[in-house]
Amino acid sequence: MPSPSPLPAAPRILRPVHSAVLLEGPAGVALHLHGVDGAITQVPLTLSALREIAALAGVAGEAATQDAAPAR
């Protein structure tokens, strides 16, 4: 009998974030979020999540470049 699929992590509300950093370690890449109250949340990232973040950053960068272009 196949084992059941793991349940997805339940979403939760995070406190306001002061800073974020991507760190690479022996277990892979993790996103560390530092809250304004000093709390730290660590989120392990998969390769597909990193690709999604890169794609979103690329789209945001393109939009910012277009917004900064002088009007003719």
PDB file of N, CA and C in Angstrom:
ATOM      1  N   MET A   1       0.844  -1.183   0.000  1.00  0.00           N
ATOM      2  CA  MET A   1       0.000   0.000   0.000  1.00  0.00           C
ATOM      3  C   MET A   1       0.887   1.243   0.000  1.00  0.00           C
ATOM      4  N   PRO A   2       0.665   2.171  -0.934  1.00  0.00           N
ATOM      5  CA  PRO A   2       1.504   3.375  -0.974  1.00  0.00           C
ATOM      6  C   PRO A   2       1.264   4.254   0.246  1.00  0.00           C
ATOM      7  N   SER A   3       2.350   4.918   0.661  1.00  0.00           N
ATOM      8  CA  SER A   3       2.210   5.815   1.812  1.00  0.00           C
ATOM      9  C   SER A   3       1.476   7.081   1.377  1.00  0.00           C
ATOM     10  N   PRO A   4       0.691   7.663   2.275  1.00  0.00           N
ATOM     11  CA  PRO A   4      -0.064   8.877   1.923  1.00  0.00           C
ATOM     12  C   PRO A   4       0.882  10.050   1.685  1.00  0.00           C
ATOM     13  N   SER A   5       0.447  10.974   0.866  1.00  0.00           N
ATOM     14  CA  SER A   5       1.233  12.182   0.603  1.00  0.00           C
ATOM     15  C   SER A   5       1.297  13.023   1.865  1.00  0.00           C
ATOM     16  N   PRO A   6       2.461  13.640   2.121  1.00  0.00           N
ATOM     17  CA  PRO A   6       2.530  14.508   3.300  1.00  0.00           C
ATOM     18  C   PRO A   6       1.628  15.721   3.109  1.00  0.00           C
ATOM     19  N   LEU A   7       1.049  16.162   4.193  1.00  0.00           N
ATOM     20  CA  LEU A   7       0.187  17.349   4.140  1.00  0.00           C
ATOM     21  C   LEU A   7       1.041  18.595   3.948  1.00  0.00           C
ATOM     22  N   PRO A   8       0.560  19.565   3.184  1.00  0.00           N
ATOM     23  CA  PRO A   8       1.322  20.807   3.036  1.00  0.00           C
ATOM     24  C   PRO A   8       1.366  21.556   4.365  1.00  0.00           C
ATOM     25  N   ALA A   9       2.416  22.339   4.536  1.00  0.00           N
ATOM     26  CA  ALA A   9       2.541  23.126   5.758  1.00  0.00           C
ATOM     27  C   ALA A   9       1.404  24.139   5.829  1.00  0.00           C
ATOM     28  N   ALA A  10       0.877  24.316   7.012  1.00  0.00           N
ATOM     29  CA  ALA A  10      -0.213  25.275   7.201  1.00  0.00           C
ATOM     30  C   ALA A  10       0.340  26.695   7.085  1.00  0.00           C
ATOM     31  N   PRO A  11      -0.321  27.568   6.328  1.00  0.00           N
ATOM     32  CA  PRO A  11       0.149  28.954   6.241  1.00  0.00           C
ATOM     33  C   PRO A  11       0.016  29.640   7.590  1.00  0.00           C
ATOM     34  N   ARG A  12       0.886  30.577   7.830  1.00  0.00           N
ATOM     35  CA  ARG A  12       0.807  31.337   9.078  1.00  0.00           C
ATOM     36  C   ARG A  12       1.187  32.779   8.807  1.00  0.00           C
ATOM     37  N   ILE A  13       0.720  33.636   9.654  1.00  0.00           N
ATOM     38  CA  ILE A  13       1.004  35.062   9.518  1.00  0.00           C
ATOM     39  C   ILE A  13       2.321  35.349  10.224  1.00  0.00           C
ATOM     40  N   LEU A  14       3.219  36.017   9.524  1.00  0.00           N
ATOM     41  CA  LEU A  14       4.502  36.388  10.109  1.00  0.00           C
ATOM     42  C   LEU A  14       4.459  37.830  10.589  1.00  0.00           C
ATOM     43  N   ARG A  15       5.261  38.100  11.588  1.00  0.00           N
ATOM     44  CA  ARG A  15       5.401  39.474  12.055  1.00  0.00           C
ATOM     45  C   ARG A  15       6.103  40.286  10.966  1.00  0.00           C
ATOM     46  N   PRO A  16       6.058  41.619  11.052  1.00  0.00           N
ATOM     47  CA  PRO A  16       6.764  42.437  10.054  1.00  0.00           C
ATOM     48  C   PRO A  16       8.243  42.044   9.979  1.00  0.00           C
ATOM     49  N   VAL A  17       8.773  41.994   8.771  1.00  0.00           N
ATOM     50  CA  VAL A  17      10.150  41.563   8.542  1.00  0.00           C
ATOM     51  C   VAL A  17      11.060  42.780   8.436  1.00  0.00           C
ATOM     52  N   HIS A  18      12.157  42.733   9.182  1.00  0.00           N
ATOM     53  CA  HIS A  18      13.155  43.800   9.151  1.00  0.00           C
ATOM     54  C   HIS A  18      14.165  43.538   8.041  1.00  0.00           C
ATOM     55  N   SER A  19      14.603  42.288   7.917  1.00  0.00           N
ATOM     56  CA  SER A  19      15.558  41.940   6.871  1.00  0.00           C
ATOM     57  C   SER A  19      15.430  40.457   6.548  1.00  0.00           C
ATOM     58  N   ALA A  20      15.962  40.092   5.406  1.00  0.00           N
ATOM     59  CA  ALA A  20      15.933  38.699   4.973  1.00  0.00           C
ATOM     60  C   ALA A  20      17.264  38.377   4.314  1.00  0.00           C
ATOM     61  N   VAL A  21      17.675  37.124   4.431  1.00  0.00           N
ATOM     62  CA  VAL A  21      18.934  36.698   3.831  1.00  0.00           C
ATOM     63  C   VAL A  21      18.804  35.245   3.394  1.00  0.00           C
ATOM     64  N   LEU A  22      19.425  34.924   2.270  1.00  0.00           N
ATOM     65  CA  LEU A  22      19.507  33.540   1.818  1.00  0.00           C
ATOM     66  C   LEU A  22      20.834  32.981   2.301  1.00  0.00           C
ATOM     67  N   LEU A  23      20.791  31.843   2.981  1.00  0.00           N
ATOM     68  CA  LEU A  23      22.005  31.205   3.476  1.00  0.00           C
ATOM     69  C   LEU A  23      22.093  29.790   2.931  1.00  0.00           C
ATOM     70  N   GLU A  24      23.299  29.403   2.525  1.00  0.00           N
ATOM     71  CA  GLU A  24      23.519  28.047   2.029  1.00  0.00           C
ATOM     72  C   GLU A  24      24.301  27.271   3.075  1.00  0.00           C
ATOM     73  N   GLY A  25      23.819  26.092   3.396  1.00  0.00           N
ATOM     74  CA  GLY A  25      24.484  25.238   4.358  1.00  0.00           C
ATOM     75  C   GLY A  25      24.486  23.804   3.881  1.00  0.00           C
ATOM     76  N   PRO A  26      24.927  22.890   4.729  1.00  0.00           N
ATOM     77  CA  PRO A  26      24.984  21.483   4.330  1.00  0.00           C
ATOM     78  C   PRO A  26      23.613  20.905   3.973  1.00  0.00           C
ATOM     79  N   ALA A  27      22.560  21.454   4.549  1.00  0.00           N
ATOM     80  CA  ALA A  27      21.207  20.944   4.287  1.00  0.00           C
ATOM     81  C   ALA A  27      20.571  21.601   3.067  1.00  0.00           C
ATOM     82  N   GLY A  28      21.246  22.581   2.460  1.00  0.00           N
ATOM     83  CA  GLY A  28      20.681  23.277   1.305  1.00  0.00           C
ATOM     84  C   GLY A  28      20.568  24.764   1.566  1.00  0.00           C
ATOM     85  N   VAL A  29      19.664  25.398   0.850  1.00  0.00           N
ATOM     86  CA  VAL A  29      19.475  26.848   0.954  1.00  0.00           C
ATOM     87  C   VAL A  29      18.261  27.136   1.829  1.00  0.00           C
ATOM     88  N   ALA A  30      18.394  28.131   2.690  1.00  0.00           N
ATOM     89  CA  ALA A  30      17.284  28.512   3.560  1.00  0.00           C
ATOM     90  C   ALA A  30      17.142  30.031   3.543  1.00  0.00           C
ATOM     91  N   LEU A  31      15.918  30.486   3.657  1.00  0.00           N
ATOM     92  CA  LEU A  31      15.609  31.904   3.768  1.00  0.00           C
ATOM     93  C   LEU A  31      15.452  32.220   5.251  1.00  0.00           C
ATOM     94  N   HIS A  32      16.241  33.170   5.742  1.00  0.00           N
ATOM     95  CA  HIS A  32      16.146  33.592   7.137  1.00  0.00           C
ATOM     96  C   HIS A  32      15.467  34.952   7.167  1.00  0.00           C
ATOM     97  N   LEU A  33      14.347  35.036   7.857  1.00  0.00           N
ATOM     98  CA  LEU A  33      13.607  36.287   7.998  1.00  0.00           C
ATOM     99  C   LEU A  33      13.813  36.810   9.415  1.00  0.00           C
ATOM    100  N   HIS A  34      14.249  38.046   9.538  1.00  0.00           N
ATOM    101  CA  HIS A  34      14.486  38.667  10.838  1.00  0.00           C
ATOM    102  C   HIS A  34      13.385  39.680  11.090  1.00  0.00           C
ATOM    103  N   GLY A  35      12.611  39.452  12.134  1.00  0.00           N
ATOM    104  CA  GLY A  35      11.503  40.334  12.464  1.00  0.00           C
ATOM    105  C   GLY A  35      11.949  41.579  13.191  1.00  0.00           C
ATOM    106  N   VAL A  36      11.094  42.591  13.184  1.00  0.00           N
ATOM    107  CA  VAL A  36      11.412  43.841  13.872  1.00  0.00           C
ATOM    108  C   VAL A  36      11.524  43.634  15.380  1.00  0.00           C
ATOM    109  N   ASP A  37      10.921  42.552  15.882  1.00  0.00           N
ATOM    110  CA  ASP A  37      10.983  42.257  17.315  1.00  0.00           C
ATOM    111  C   ASP A  37      12.142  41.332  17.670  1.00  0.00           C
ATOM    112  N   GLY A  38      13.012  41.032  16.696  1.00  0.00           N
ATOM    113  CA  GLY A  38      14.160  40.167  16.946  1.00  0.00           C
ATOM    114  C   GLY A  38      13.910  38.699  16.661  1.00  0.00           C
ATOM    115  N   ALA A  39      12.669  38.340  16.370  1.00  0.00           N
ATOM    116  CA  ALA A  39      12.358  36.939  16.080  1.00  0.00           C
ATOM    117  C   ALA A  39      12.957  36.541  14.734  1.00  0.00           C
ATOM    118  N   ILE A  40      13.403  35.298  14.646  1.00  0.00           N
ATOM    119  CA  ILE A  40      13.975  34.780  13.406  1.00  0.00           C
ATOM    120  C   ILE A  40      13.153  33.590  12.951  1.00  0.00           C
ATOM    121  N   THR A  41      12.799  33.584  11.681  1.00  0.00           N
ATOM    122  CA  THR A  41      12.099  32.456  11.076  1.00  0.00           C
ATOM    123  C   THR A  41      12.982  31.921   9.964  1.00  0.00           C
ATOM    124  N   GLN A  42      13.204  30.612   9.970  1.00  0.00           N
ATOM    125  CA  GLN A  42      14.020  29.976   8.940  1.00  0.00           C
ATOM    126  C   GLN A  42      13.121  29.123   8.064  1.00  0.00           C
ATOM    127  N   VAL A  43      13.206  29.319   6.745  1.00  0.00           N
ATOM    128  CA  VAL A  43      12.375  28.591   5.793  1.00  0.00           C
ATOM    129  C   VAL A  43      13.289  27.867   4.811  1.00  0.00           C
ATOM    130  N   PRO A  44      13.335  26.519   4.862  1.00  0.00           N
ATOM    131  CA  PRO A  44      14.141  25.802   3.873  1.00  0.00           C
ATOM    132  C   PRO A  44      13.530  25.958   2.485  1.00  0.00           C
ATOM    133  N   LEU A  45      14.373  26.135   1.473  1.00  0.00           N
ATOM    134  CA  LEU A  45      13.888  26.348   0.117  1.00  0.00           C
ATOM    135  C   LEU A  45      14.313  25.203  -0.801  1.00  0.00           C
ATOM    136  N   THR A  46      13.398  24.775  -1.635  1.00  0.00           N
ATOM    137  CA  THR A  46      13.697  23.759  -2.635  1.00  0.00           C
ATOM    138  C   THR A  46      14.214  24.450  -3.895  1.00  0.00           C
ATOM    139  N   LEU A  47      14.773  23.672  -4.796  1.00  0.00           N
ATOM    140  CA  LEU A  47      15.260  24.230  -6.052  1.00  0.00           C
ATOM    141  C   LEU A  47      14.122  24.866  -6.843  1.00  0.00           C
ATOM    142  N   SER A  48      12.956  24.249  -6.820  1.00  0.00           N
ATOM    143  CA  SER A  48      11.819  24.830  -7.554  1.00  0.00           C
ATOM    144  C   SER A  48      11.390  26.155  -6.928  1.00  0.00           C
ATOM    145  N   ALA A  49      11.461  26.278  -5.605  1.00  0.00           N
ATOM    146  CA  ALA A  49      11.122  27.542  -4.948  1.00  0.00           C
ATOM    147  C   ALA A  49      12.130  28.628  -5.322  1.00  0.00           C
ATOM    148  N   LEU A  50      13.411  28.269  -5.394  1.00  0.00           N
ATOM    149  CA  LEU A  50      14.428  29.247  -5.791  1.00  0.00           C
ATOM    150  C   LEU A  50      14.219  29.708  -7.228  1.00  0.00           C
ATOM    151  N   ARG A  51      13.828  28.793  -8.103  1.00  0.00           N
ATOM    152  CA  ARG A  51      13.544  29.166  -9.494  1.00  0.00           C
ATOM    153  C   ARG A  51      12.354  30.125  -9.564  1.00  0.00           C
ATOM    154  N   GLU A  52      11.335  29.862  -8.755  1.00  0.00           N
ATOM    155  CA  GLU A  52      10.152  30.731  -8.731  1.00  0.00           C
ATOM    156  C   GLU A  52      10.524  32.126  -8.230  1.00  0.00           C
ATOM    157  N   ILE A  53      11.342  32.190  -7.186  1.00  0.00           N
ATOM    158  CA  ILE A  53      11.788  33.478  -6.650  1.00  0.00           C
ATOM    159  C   ILE A  53      12.589  34.232  -7.712  1.00  0.00           C
ATOM    160  N   ALA A  54      13.483  33.529  -8.408  1.00  0.00           N
ATOM    161  CA  ALA A  54      14.290  34.163  -9.455  1.00  0.00           C
ATOM    162  C   ALA A  54      13.407  34.688 -10.581  1.00  0.00           C
ATOM    163  N   ALA A  55      12.395  33.924 -10.950  1.00  0.00           N
ATOM    164  CA  ALA A  55      11.480  34.362 -12.010  1.00  0.00           C
ATOM    165  C   ALA A  55      10.715  35.607 -11.574  1.00  0.00           C
ATOM    166  N   LEU A  56      10.230  35.611 -10.337  1.00  0.00           N
ATOM    167  CA  LEU A  56       9.500  36.776  -9.830  1.00  0.00           C
ATOM    168  C   LEU A  56      10.412  37.999  -9.749  1.00  0.00           C
ATOM    169  N   ALA A  57      11.649  37.793  -9.323  1.00  0.00           N
ATOM    170  CA  ALA A  57      12.597  38.906  -9.246  1.00  0.00           C
ATOM    171  C   ALA A  57      12.891  39.453 -10.634  1.00  0.00           C
ATOM    172  N   GLY A  58      12.980  38.572 -11.625  1.00  0.00           N
ATOM    173  CA  GLY A  58      13.218  39.014 -12.997  1.00  0.00           C
ATOM    174  C   GLY A  58      12.076  39.851 -13.523  1.00  0.00           C
ATOM    175  N   VAL A  59      10.858  39.432 -13.254  1.00  0.00           N
ATOM    176  CA  VAL A  59       9.676  40.186 -13.693  1.00  0.00           C
ATOM    177  C   VAL A  59       9.637  41.543 -12.997  1.00  0.00           C
ATOM    178  N   ALA A  60       9.925  41.568 -11.701  1.00  0.00           N
ATOM    179  CA  ALA A  60       9.920  42.829 -10.957  1.00  0.00           C
ATOM    180  C   ALA A  60      11.016  43.754 -11.470  1.00  0.00           C
ATOM    181  N   GLY A  61      12.179  43.191 -11.792  1.00  0.00           N
ATOM    182  CA  GLY A  61      13.280  43.997 -12.322  1.00  0.00           C
ATOM    183  C   GLY A  61      12.946  44.599 -13.674  1.00  0.00           C
ATOM    184  N   GLU A  62      12.293  43.819 -14.531  1.00  0.00           N
ATOM    185  CA  GLU A  62      11.885  44.325 -15.845  1.00  0.00           C
ATOM    186  C   GLU A  62      10.873  45.462 -15.696  1.00  0.00           C
ATOM    187  N   ALA A  63       9.929  45.298 -14.779  1.00  0.00           N
ATOM    188  CA  ALA A  63       8.913  46.337 -14.562  1.00  0.00           C
ATOM    189  C   ALA A  63       9.564  47.613 -14.040  1.00  0.00           C
ATOM    190  N   ALA A  64      10.524  47.471 -13.129  1.00  0.00           N
ATOM    191  CA  ALA A  64      11.205  48.645 -12.579  1.00  0.00           C
ATOM    192  C   ALA A  64      12.003  49.361 -13.662  1.00  0.00           C
ATOM    193  N   THR A  65      12.623  48.593 -14.557  1.00  0.00           N
ATOM    194  CA  THR A  65      13.386  49.192 -15.653  1.00  0.00           C
ATOM    195  C   THR A  65      12.469  49.967 -16.586  1.00  0.00           C
ATOM    196  N   GLN A  66      11.309  49.402 -16.879  1.00  0.00           N
ATOM    197  CA  GLN A  66      10.355  50.079 -17.751  1.00  0.00           C
ATOM    198  C   GLN A  66       9.810  51.340 -17.093  1.00  0.00           C
ATOM    199  N   ASP A  67       9.582  51.280 -15.777  1.00  0.00           N
ATOM    200  CA  ASP A  67       9.082  52.454 -15.054  1.00  0.00           C
ATOM    201  C   ASP A  67      10.125  53.572 -15.031  1.00  0.00           C
ATOM    202  N   ALA A  68      11.407  53.198 -15.013  1.00  0.00           N
ATOM    203  CA  ALA A  68      12.475  54.190 -14.922  1.00  0.00           C
ATOM    204  C   ALA A  68      12.829  54.792 -16.279  1.00  0.00           C
ATOM    205  N   ALA A  69      12.351  54.201 -17.356  1.00  0.00           N
ATOM    206  CA  ALA A  69      12.666  54.712 -18.694  1.00  0.00           C
ATOM    207  C   ALA A  69      12.019  56.082 -18.886  1.00  0.00           C
ATOM    208  N   PRO A  70      12.764  57.017 -19.487  1.00  0.00           N
ATOM    209  CA  PRO A  70      12.181  58.354 -19.701  1.00  0.00           C
ATOM    210  C   PRO A  70      11.021  58.304 -20.693  1.00  0.00           C
ATOM    211  N   ALA A  71      10.013  59.089 -20.433  1.00  0.00           N
ATOM    212  CA  ALA A  71       8.844  59.152 -21.328  1.00  0.00           C
ATOM    213  C   ALA A  71       9.212  59.943 -22.570  1.00  0.00           C
ATOM    214  N   ARG A  72       8.684  59.524 -23.702  1.00  0.00           N
ATOM    215  CA  ARG A  72       8.986  60.234 -24.957  1.00  0.00           C
ATOM    216  C   ARG A  72       7.769  60.916 -25.465  1.00  0.00           C
TER     217      ARG A  72
END
